[in-house]
CSV table of C-alpha atoms and ligand atoms in Angstrom, one decimal:
chain,number,residue,atom,x,y,z
A,16,UNK,CA,-23.5,9.5,11.2
A,17,UNK,CA,-25.6,7.1,9.1
A,18,UNK,CA,-25.5,6.4,5.4
A,19,UNK,CA,-28.9,6.7,3.9
A,20,UNK,CA,-30.1,4.5,0.9
A,21,UNK,CA,-29.4,7.4,-1.5
A,22,UNK,CA,-25.8,7.7,-0.6
A,23,UNK,CA,-25.4,3.9,-0.4
A,24,UNK,CA,-26.7,3.7,-4.0
A,25,UNK,CA,-24.4,6.5,-5.1
A,26,UNK,CA,-21.4,4.8,-3.6
A,27,UNK,CA,-22.2,1.6,-5.4
A,28,UNK,CA,-22.6,3.5,-8.7
A,29,UNK,CA,-19.2,5.2,-8.2
A,30,UNK,CA,-17.5,1.9,-7.4
A,31,UNK,CA,-19.0,0.2,-10.4
A,32,UNK,CA,-17.9,3.0,-12.6
A,33,UNK,CA,-14.4,2.8,-11.4
A,34,UNK,CA,-14.5,-1.0,-11.8
A,35,UNK,CA,-15.7,-0.7,-15.4
A,36,UNK,CA,-12.9,1.7,-16.4
A,37,UNK,CA,-9.8,0.6,-14.6
A,38,UNK,CA,-6.4,2.3,-15.2
A,39,UNK,CA,-3.0,1.3,-14.1
A,40,UNK,CA,-0.5,3.4,-12.0
A,41,UNK,CA,0.1,7.0,-13.1
A,42,UNK,CA,-2.4,6.5,-16.0
A,43,UNK,CA,-5.5,7.2,-13.8
A,44,UNK,CA,-6.6,10.1,-15.9
A,45,UNK,CA,-10.3,9.2,-16.4
A,46,UNK,CA,-10.4,7.9,-12.8
A,47,UNK,CA,-9.1,11.2,-11.5
A,48,UNK,CA,-11.5,13.1,-13.7
A,49,UNK,CA,-14.4,11.2,-12.2
A,50,UNK,CA,-13.2,11.6,-8.6
A,51,UNK,CA,-12.7,15.3,-9.2
A,52,UNK,CA,-16.2,15.7,-10.6
A,53,UNK,CA,-17.8,14.0,-7.6
A,54,UNK,CA,-15.8,16.2,-5.2
A,55,UNK,CA,-16.7,19.4,-7.2
A,56,UNK,CA,-20.4,18.5,-7.1
A,57,UNK,CA,-20.0,18.4,-3.3
A,58,UNK,CA,-18.7,22.0,-3.5
A,59,UNK,CA,-15.1,21.2,-2.8
A,60,UNK,CA,-12.1,22.8,-4.6
A,61,UNK,CA,-10.0,20.1,-6.2
A,62,UNK,CA,-6.3,20.4,-6.9
A,63,UNK,CA,-5.1,18.1,-9.7
A,64,UNK,CA,-1.8,16.8,-11.0
A,65,UNK,CA,0.0,16.2,-7.7
A,66,UNK,CA,2.6,13.5,-8.2
A,67,UNK,CA,1.2,12.8,-11.7
A,68,UNK,CA,-2.5,11.9,-11.6
A,69,UNK,CA,-2.9,12.5,-7.8
A,70,UNK,CA,-5.4,15.0,-6.4
A,71,UNK,CA,-6.4,16.6,-3.2
A,72,UNK,CA,-9.6,18.4,-2.1
A,73,UNK,CA,-10.1,20.2,1.2
A,74,UNK,CA,-13.2,20.7,3.3
A,75,UNK,CA,-13.2,23.2,6.1
A,76,UNK,CA,-15.7,23.7,9.0
A,77,UNK,CA,-15.4,26.2,11.8
A,78,UNK,CA,-12.0,27.8,12.4
A,79,UNK,CA,-10.1,25.1,14.2
A,80,UNK,CA,-6.5,24.6,13.3
A,81,UNK,CA,-6.6,20.8,13.1
A,82,UNK,CA,-6.2,19.0,9.8
A,83,UNK,CA,-6.9,15.3,9.0
A,84,UNK,CA,-6.0,13.6,5.7
A,85,UNK,CA,-8.1,10.7,4.4
A,86,UNK,CA,-6.4,8.8,1.6
A,87,UNK,CA,-7.6,6.5,-1.2
A,88,UNK,CA,-5.6,4.8,-3.9
A,89,UNK,CA,-6.8,4.9,-7.5
A,90,UNK,CA,-4.8,2.4,-9.6
A,91,UNK,CA,-5.9,-1.0,-11.0
A,92,UNK,CA,-3.8,-4.0,-12.0
A,93,UNK,CA,-2.6,-5.1,-15.5
A,94,UNK,CA,-4.4,-8.4,-15.3
A,95,UNK,CA,-7.5,-9.9,-17.0
A,96,UNK,CA,-10.8,-10.2,-15.1
A,97,UNK,CA,-12.1,-13.7,-15.1
A,98,UNK,CA,-15.7,-12.8,-14.4
A,99,UNK,CA,-16.9,-11.3,-17.7
A,100,UNK,CA,-20.6,-11.8,-16.8
A,101,UNK,CA,-20.4,-9.4,-13.9
A,102,UNK,CA,-22.7,-6.5,-14.8
A,103,UNK,CA,-19.9,-4.0,-13.9
A,104,UNK,CA,-17.1,-6.1,-15.4
A,105,UNK,CA,-14.0,-4.2,-16.7
A,106,UNK,CA,-14.3,-2.8,-20.1
A,107,UNK,CA,-10.5,-2.4,-20.5
A,108,UNK,CA,-9.1,-5.7,-21.6
A,109,UNK,CA,-6.2,-6.9,-19.6
A,110,UNK,CA,-6.8,-4.4,-16.8
A,111,UNK,CA,-9.0,-4.8,-13.6
A,112,UNK,CA,-9.5,-3.5,-10.1
A,113,UNK,CA,-8.2,-6.7,-8.6
A,114,UNK,CA,-7.2,-5.0,-5.3
A,115,UNK,CA,-10.4,-3.1,-4.5
A,116,UNK,CA,-9.0,0.4,-5.0
A,117,UNK,CA,-12.3,1.1,-6.7
A,118,UNK,CA,-14.0,0.5,-3.4
A,119,UNK,CA,-11.4,2.5,-1.5
A,120,UNK,CA,-12.2,5.6,-3.7
A,121,UNK,CA,-15.9,5.1,-3.2
A,122,UNK,CA,-15.5,4.9,0.6
A,123,UNK,CA,-13.5,8.1,0.8
A,124,UNK,CA,-15.9,9.9,-1.6
A,125,UNK,CA,-18.8,8.6,0.6
A,126,UNK,CA,-17.0,10.2,3.7
A,127,UNK,CA,-16.6,13.4,1.7
A,128,UNK,CA,-20.4,13.5,1.1
A,129,UNK,CA,-21.2,12.7,4.7
A,130,UNK,CA,-18.9,15.4,6.0
A,131,UNK,CA,-19.9,18.0,3.3
A,132,UNK,CA,-23.6,17.5,4.0
A,133,UNK,CA,-23.2,17.6,7.8
A,134,UNK,CA,-20.0,19.5,8.6
A,135,UNK,CA,-20.2,18.8,12.4
A,136,UNK,CA,-16.5,19.1,13.0
A,137,UNK,CA,-14.1,22.0,13.6
A,138,UNK,CA,-11.1,22.1,11.3
A,139,UNK,CA,-10.0,20.9,7.9
A,140,UNK,CA,-10.3,17.5,6.2
A,141,UNK,CA,-8.2,16.7,3.1
A,142,UNK,CA,-9.3,14.0,0.7
A,143,UNK,CA,-6.1,12.6,-0.8
A,144,UNK,CA,-6.4,10.4,-3.9
A,145,UNK,CA,-3.0,8.8,-4.8
A,146,UNK,CA,-1.9,7.2,-8.0
A,147,UNK,CA,0.2,4.1,-8.5
A,148,UNK,CA,-0.1,2.3,-5.1
A,149,UNK,CA,0.6,-1.1,-6.7
A,150,UNK,CA,4.1,0.0,-7.9
A,151,UNK,CA,4.8,1.6,-4.5
A,152,UNK,CA,5.6,4.9,-6.3
A,153,UNK,CA,2.5,7.1,-6.0
A,154,UNK,CA,2.7,8.2,-2.4
A,155,UNK,CA,6.4,9.1,-2.8
A,156,UNK,CA,5.6,11.0,-6.1
A,157,UNK,CA,2.9,13.1,-4.3
A,158,UNK,CA,5.2,13.8,-1.3
A,159,UNK,CA,8.1,14.8,-3.7
A,160,UNK,CA,5.6,17.1,-5.5
A,161,UNK,CA,5.1,19.1,-2.3
A,162,UNK,CA,1.9,17.4,-1.1
A,163,UNK,CA,2.4,18.2,2.6
A,164,UNK,CA,3.9,21.6,2.0
A,165,UNK,CA,0.9,22.7,-0.1
A,166,UNK,CA,-1.6,20.7,1.9
A,167,UNK,CA,-0.3,20.1,5.4
A,168,UNK,CA,-2.0,17.5,7.6
A,169,UNK,CA,-1.6,16.7,11.3
A,170,UNK,CA,-2.5,13.0,10.7
A,171,UNK,CA,-3.4,10.8,7.8
A,172,UNK,CA,-5.6,7.7,7.7
A,173,UNK,CA,-6.1,4.9,5.2
A,174,UNK,CA,-7.8,1.5,4.8
A,175,UNK,CA,-7.6,-1.6,2.7
A,176,UNK,CA,-10.3,-4.2,2.2
A,177,UNK,CA,-9.1,-7.7,3.2
A,178,UNK,CA,-10.7,-10.9,1.7
A,179,UNK,CA,-10.6,-13.6,4.4
A,180,UNK,CA,-11.5,-11.1,7.2
A,181,UNK,CA,-15.2,-11.3,8.0
A,182,UNK,CA,-17.4,-8.7,6.3
A,183,UNK,CA,-17.3,-5.4,8.1
A,184,UNK,CA,-14.7,-6.4,10.7
A,185,UNK,CA,-12.0,-3.9,11.3
A,186,UNK,CA,-8.4,-4.8,12.3
A,187,UNK,CA,-5.3,-2.8,13.0
A,188,UNK,CA,-2.3,-2.7,15.3
A,189,UNK,CA,0.2,-0.3,16.8
A,190,UNK,CA,3.6,-0.5,14.9
A,191,UNK,CA,4.4,-2.4,11.8
A,192,UNK,CA,1.2,-3.7,10.1
A,193,UNK,CA,2.4,-4.2,6.6
A,194,UNK,CA,5.9,-5.1,5.4
A,195,UNK,CA,8.6,-3.2,3.6
A,196,UNK,CA,9.6,-4.6,0.3
A,197,UNK,CA,13.1,-4.3,-1.0
A,198,UNK,CA,14.6,-5.9,-4.2
A,199,UNK,CA,18.1,-6.9,-4.7
A,200,UNK,CA,20.4,-7.9,-7.6
A,201,UNK,CA,23.7,-9.5,-6.8
A,202,UNK,CA,26.2,-9.6,-9.7
A,203,UNK,CA,29.1,-11.9,-9.1
A,204,UNK,CA,32.0,-11.8,-11.5
A,205,UNK,CA,34.5,-14.7,-11.5
A,206,UNK,CA,36.8,-15.9,-14.2
A,207,UNK,CA,35.3,-18.3,-16.7
A,208,UNK,CA,37.1,-21.4,-18.1
A,209,UNK,CA,36.9,-24.9,-19.2
A,210,UNK,CA,34.5,-27.0,-17.1
A,211,UNK,CA,37.2,-29.7,-16.9
A,212,UNK,CA,39.9,-27.3,-15.6
A,213,UNK,CA,38.3,-25.5,-12.7
A,214,UNK,CA,41.6,-24.7,-11.1
A,215,UNK,CA,42.3,-22.3,-13.9
A,216,UNK,CA,39.1,-20.4,-13.2
A,217,UNK,CA,37.2,-18.6,-10.4
A,218,UNK,CA,33.8,-20.3,-10.5
A,219,UNK,CA,31.1,-17.7,-9.7
A,220,UNK,CA,28.4,-20.5,-9.5
A,221,UNK,CA,30.1,-22.0,-6.4
A,222,UNK,CA,30.4,-18.5,-4.9
A,223,UNK,CA,26.7,-17.9,-5.7
A,224,UNK,CA,25.6,-21.1,-4.0
A,225,UNK,CA,27.5,-20.1,-0.9
A,226,UNK,CA,26.0,-16.6,-1.0
A,227,UNK,CA,22.4,-18.0,-1.3
A,228,UNK,CA,22.9,-20.2,1.8
A,229,UNK,CA,24.6,-17.5,3.7
A,230,UNK,CA,21.8,-15.0,3.0
A,231,UNK,CA,19.5,-17.3,5.0
A,232,UNK,CA,21.6,-16.8,8.1
A,233,UNK,CA,20.6,-13.1,8.1
A,234,UNK,CA,17.1,-13.9,9.4
A,235,UNK,CA,18.3,-17.0,11.3
A,236,UNK,CA,21.3,-15.3,13.0
A,237,UNK,CA,21.3,-11.5,12.7
A,238,UNK,CA,17.7,-10.4,13.1
A,239,UNK,CA,16.1,-10.4,16.6
A,240,UNK,CA,13.7,-13.4,16.8
A,241,UNK,CA,10.8,-11.2,17.8
A,242,UNK,CA,11.1,-9.2,14.5
A,243,UNK,CA,9.6,-10.8,11.4
A,244,UNK,CA,11.7,-10.7,8.3
A,245,UNK,CA,12.1,-12.7,5.0
A,246,UNK,CA,15.0,-12.9,2.6
A,247,UNK,CA,14.2,-14.8,-0.6
A,248,UNK,CA,16.4,-15.4,-3.6
A,249,UNK,CA,14.0,-15.8,-6.5
A,250,UNK,CA,16.2,-16.0,-9.7
A,251,UNK,CA,19.7,-17.1,-10.6
A,252,UNK,CA,21.3,-17.1,-14.0
A,253,UNK,CA,24.7,-17.5,-15.5
A,254,UNK,CA,26.4,-17.0,-18.9
A,255,UNK,CA,24.8,-20.3,-19.8
A,256,UNK,CA,27.2,-22.6,-21.6
A,257,UNK,CA,27.0,-26.2,-20.5
A,258,UNK,CA,30.7,-27.2,-20.7
A,259,UNK,CA,32.2,-23.9,-19.6
A,260,UNK,CA,32.4,-22.3,-16.2
A,261,UNK,CA,30.7,-18.9,-16.5
A,262,UNK,CA,32.4,-15.6,-15.7
A,263,UNK,CA,29.2,-14.0,-14.4
A,264,UNK,CA,26.3,-15.1,-12.2
A,265,UNK,CA,23.4,-12.9,-11.2
A,266,UNK,CA,21.1,-13.6,-8.2
A,267,UNK,CA,17.9,-11.7,-7.8
A,268,UNK,CA,15.4,-11.6,-5.0
A,269,UNK,CA,13.4,-9.7,-2.5
A,270,UNK,CA,13.2,-9.0,1.3
A,271,UNK,CA,10.4,-8.0,3.6
A,272,UNK,CA,10.4,-6.6,7.1
A,273,UNK,CA,8.3,-4.4,9.4
A,274,UNK,CA,10.7,-1.8,10.8
A,275,UNK,CA,13.2,0.6,9.2
A,276,UNK,CA,15.9,-0.8,11.6
A,277,UNK,CA,15.4,-4.4,10.4
A,278,UNK,CA,15.2,-3.1,6.8
A,279,UNK,CA,18.5,-1.4,7.2
A,280,UNK,CA,20.0,-4.5,8.9
A,281,UNK,CA,19.0,-6.8,6.0
A,282,UNK,CA,20.7,-4.6,3.5
A,283,UNK,CA,23.9,-4.2,5.6
A,284,UNK,CA,24.3,-7.9,6.3
A,285,UNK,CA,23.6,-8.7,2.6
A,286,UNK,CA,26.4,-6.4,1.5
A,287,UNK,CA,28.8,-7.7,4.1
A,288,UNK,CA,28.2,-11.4,3.3
A,289,UNK,CA,28.4,-10.9,-0.5
A,290,UNK,CA,31.6,-8.9,-0.2
A,291,UNK,CA,33.2,-11.3,2.3
A,292,UNK,CA,32.3,-14.5,0.4
A,293,UNK,CA,33.4,-13.1,-3.0
A,294,UNK,CA,36.7,-11.8,-1.7
A,295,UNK,CA,37.4,-15.2,0.0
A,296,UNK,CA,37.1,-16.8,-3.4
A,297,UNK,CA,38.8,-14.1,-5.5
A,298,UNK,CA,35.6,-13.0,-7.2
A,299,UNK,CA,34.2,-9.5,-7.6
A,300,UNK,CA,30.7,-8.6,-6.5
A,301,UNK,CA,28.2,-5.8,-6.9
A,302,UNK,CA,25.1,-5.5,-4.8
A,303,UNK,CA,22.2,-3.4,-6.0
A,304,UNK,CA,19.6,-2.9,-3.3
A,305,UNK,CA,16.4,-0.9,-4.0
A,306,UNK,CA,13.6,0.2,-1.7
A,307,UNK,CA,10.3,-0.6,-3.3
A,308,UNK,CA,7.9,-0.1,-0.3
A,309,UNK,CA,8.5,1.4,3.1
A,310,UNK,CA,7.0,-0.6,6.0
A,311,UNK,CA,3.6,0.6,7.1
A,312,UNK,CA,4.2,1.5,10.7
A,313,UNK,CA,1.1,2.8,12.6
A,314,UNK,CA,1.4,5.5,15.2
A,315,UNK,CA,0.1,4.6,18.6
A,316,UNK,CA,-2.1,7.7,19.2
A,317,UNK,CA,-3.7,7.3,15.8
A,318,UNK,CA,-4.4,3.6,16.3
A,319,UNK,CA,-6.2,4.6,19.5
A,320,UNK,CA,-8.4,6.9,17.4
A,321,UNK,CA,-8.9,4.4,14.6
A,322,UNK,CA,-10.0,1.6,16.9
A,323,UNK,CA,-12.4,3.9,18.8
A,324,UNK,CA,-13.9,5.2,15.5
A,325,UNK,CA,-14.2,1.7,14.1
A,326,UNK,CA,-15.9,0.5,17.3
A,327,UNK,CA,-18.4,3.3,17.1
A,328,UNK,CA,-19.3,2.2,13.6
A,329,UNK,CA,-19.2,-1.6,13.7
A,330,UNK,CA,-19.2,-2.4,17.4
A,331,UNK,CA,-16.2,-3.1,19.7
A,332,UNK,CA,-16.7,-6.9,19.3
A,333,UNK,CA,-15.9,-6.6,15.6
A,334,UNK,CA,-12.7,-4.6,16.0
A,335,UNK,CA,-9.3,-6.2,16.5
A,336,UNK,CA,-6.8,-3.7,17.8
A,337,UNK,CA,-3.9,-6.1,17.7
A,338,UNK,CA,-4.1,-8.0,14.5
A,339,UNK,CA,-1.1,-10.0,13.1
A,340,UNK,CA,0.8,-8.0,10.6
A,341,UNK,CA,0.6,-9.0,6.9
A,342,UNK,CA,3.7,-9.7,4.9
A,343,UNK,CA,2.3,-7.9,1.8
A,344,UNK,CA,3.4,-4.3,1.3
A,345,UNK,CA,1.4,-1.0,1.0
A,346,UNK,CA,2.4,2.4,-0.3
A,347,UNK,CA,0.6,4.1,2.6
A,348,UNK,CA,3.8,3.4,4.6
A,349,UNK,CA,5.5,6.2,2.7
A,350,UNK,CA,3.0,8.7,4.2
A,351,UNK,CA,3.5,7.3,7.7
A,352,UNK,CA,7.2,8.0,7.5
A,353,UNK,CA,6.6,11.7,7.4
A,354,UNK,CA,3.1,12.2,9.1
A,355,UNK,CA,1.5,10.4,12.0
A,356,UNK,CA,-1.4,8.2,11.1
A,357,UNK,CA,-2.9,4.7,11.0
A,358,UNK,CA,-3.9,2.1,8.5
A,359,UNK,CA,-6.7,-0.4,9.1
A,360,UNK,CA,-8.0,-3.5,7.4
A,361,UNK,CA,-11.7,-3.7,6.7
A,362,UNK,CA,-13.1,-7.3,6.2
A,363,UNK,CA,-14.3,-7.9,2.6
A,364,UNK,CA,-15.8,-11.3,3.5
A,365,UNK,CA,-14.8,-14.6,5.1
A,366,UNK,CA,-13.0,-17.3,3.0
A,367,UNK,CA,-15.7,-19.1,1.0
A,368,UNK,CA,-18.0,-16.1,0.7
A,369,UNK,CA,-18.2,-13.9,-2.3
A,370,UNK,CA,-16.0,-11.3,-0.7
A,371,UNK,CA,-13.4,-14.0,0.2
A,372,UNK,CA,-11.8,-14.3,-3.2
A,373,UNK,CA,-8.2,-13.2,-2.7
A,374,UNK,CA,-6.8,-9.9,-3.8
A,375,UNK,CA,-5.0,-9.9,-7.2
A,376,UNK,CA,-7.1,-12.8,-8.4
A,377,UNK,CA,-9.0,-12.4,-11.7
A,378,UNK,CA,-12.3,-13.3,-10.0
A,379,UNK,CA,-11.9,-10.9,-7.0
A,380,UNK,CA,-14.5,-8.2,-6.5
A,381,UNK,CA,-14.8,-5.5,-3.8
A,382,UNK,CA,-17.8,-6.2,-1.5
A,383,UNK,CA,-20.3,-3.3,-2.0
A,384,UNK,CA,-21.8,-4.2,1.4
A,385,UNK,CA,-18.8,-2.6,3.2
A,386,UNK,CA,-18.9,0.8,1.4
A,387,UNK,CA,-21.1,2.4,4.1
A,388,UNK,CA,-18.8,1.1,6.8
A,389,UNK,CA,-15.8,2.6,5.2
A,390,UNK,CA,-17.5,5.9,4.6
A,391,UNK,CA,-18.8,6.1,8.2
A,392,UNK,CA,-15.4,5.0,9.6
A,393,UNK,CA,-13.6,7.8,7.8
A,394,UNK,CA,-16.2,10.4,8.8
A,395,UNK,CA,-16.1,9.2,12.4
A,396,UNK,CA,-12.3,9.7,12.6
A,397,UNK,CA,-12.8,13.3,11.6
A,398,UNK,CA,-15.7,13.9,14.1
A,399,UNK,CA,-13.6,12.5,16.9
A,400,UNK,CA,-10.3,14.1,16.2
A,401,UNK,CA,-11.8,17.5,15.2
A,402,UNK,CA,-14.8,17.8,17.5
A,403,UNK,CA,-17.3,20.5,16.8
A,404,UNK,CA,-17.3,23.2,19.4
A,405,UNK,CA,-20.5,23.3,21.3
A,406,UNK,CA,-22.5,26.5,21.4
A,407,UNK,CA,-21.3,28.8,24.1
A,408,UNK,CA,-17.9,27.2,24.4
A,409,UNK,CA,-15.2,29.7,25.5
A,410,UNK,CA,-17.6,32.0,27.3
B,23,ZN,ZN1,-2.7,-4.7,-4.7
B,24,ZN,ZN1,-4.3,-2.6,-2.8
């Protein structure tokens, strides 16, 4: 299924429009209007307002029962673009598509046009546009709003452009491909006192120091060496008087991992260590542990389809089916907790090339050259998973 020059030009136009008018998570009103208008022009019925600004459109061909979901994310970042001379530069000060979600939308819309124009499949495709990926809240909001009850899918697929991966290369893996992110706040309450009379006090700073070091033993001594994980303390503050021992110390930080089991282990060990150390010193402790992003864990049978579809589009020599996982997090993981599916990386350009500027950098830009690859990849998934019945089948 090839992308002609006309569709290529349309995808670039869509992408540049999104880039010029970026909107942050759950504020993607104009973005969703534009996405909806493109889908409606293709003849699809669009359902708006799912999980806030999210939307879904379905395309049916034949009477097959299979349903595939293709997902794009719509939000931009609250950061300034540092390339104002770019013809399609952001017109919203302090807001930019610094993660390439403008390109992701254009790719899925491109697939919608390819499939609507030539519906050579048997079943249903759902185009799912989610809000607020950057906050890790949009997928959950759509699911909580009944996304999969109203629009069931058998499998769901997504992609992210990756600067540093050669243009048009596709990479994925079975299992954890992107990390979970959890945040924690540890509040230690001791008993303040004069800095010169520590025996009269319970010094929460000494307790905090012990906790910070002990937290490093979770990865070093509790997690299986074959399982990647990170525990990082990133902030510490106290009551803040120089000649007094504080009563309160707060430690903040974040953890990453690739499996729900390790994620649960990190939380459990953190709580045990904090309680144990605090009680050994006569201090009180409260641990607040919040789940920001689920790990993105690819389903084996879906990775098989994803690598075959990618190979059909870019050639097997440009597909890596066992890429190293990335420690960054992705909201797509929330979908994969409830529905089988697979997430792939599409190369935005090697380091040093125009597409190699890192994500979340003010000079970053999505590489328009990979739009047709993304569109064809998504369409190919559908053709392969929901093959059209040949004439005469069943007789
Ligand atoms: Zn991002
Ligand atoms: Zn992103």
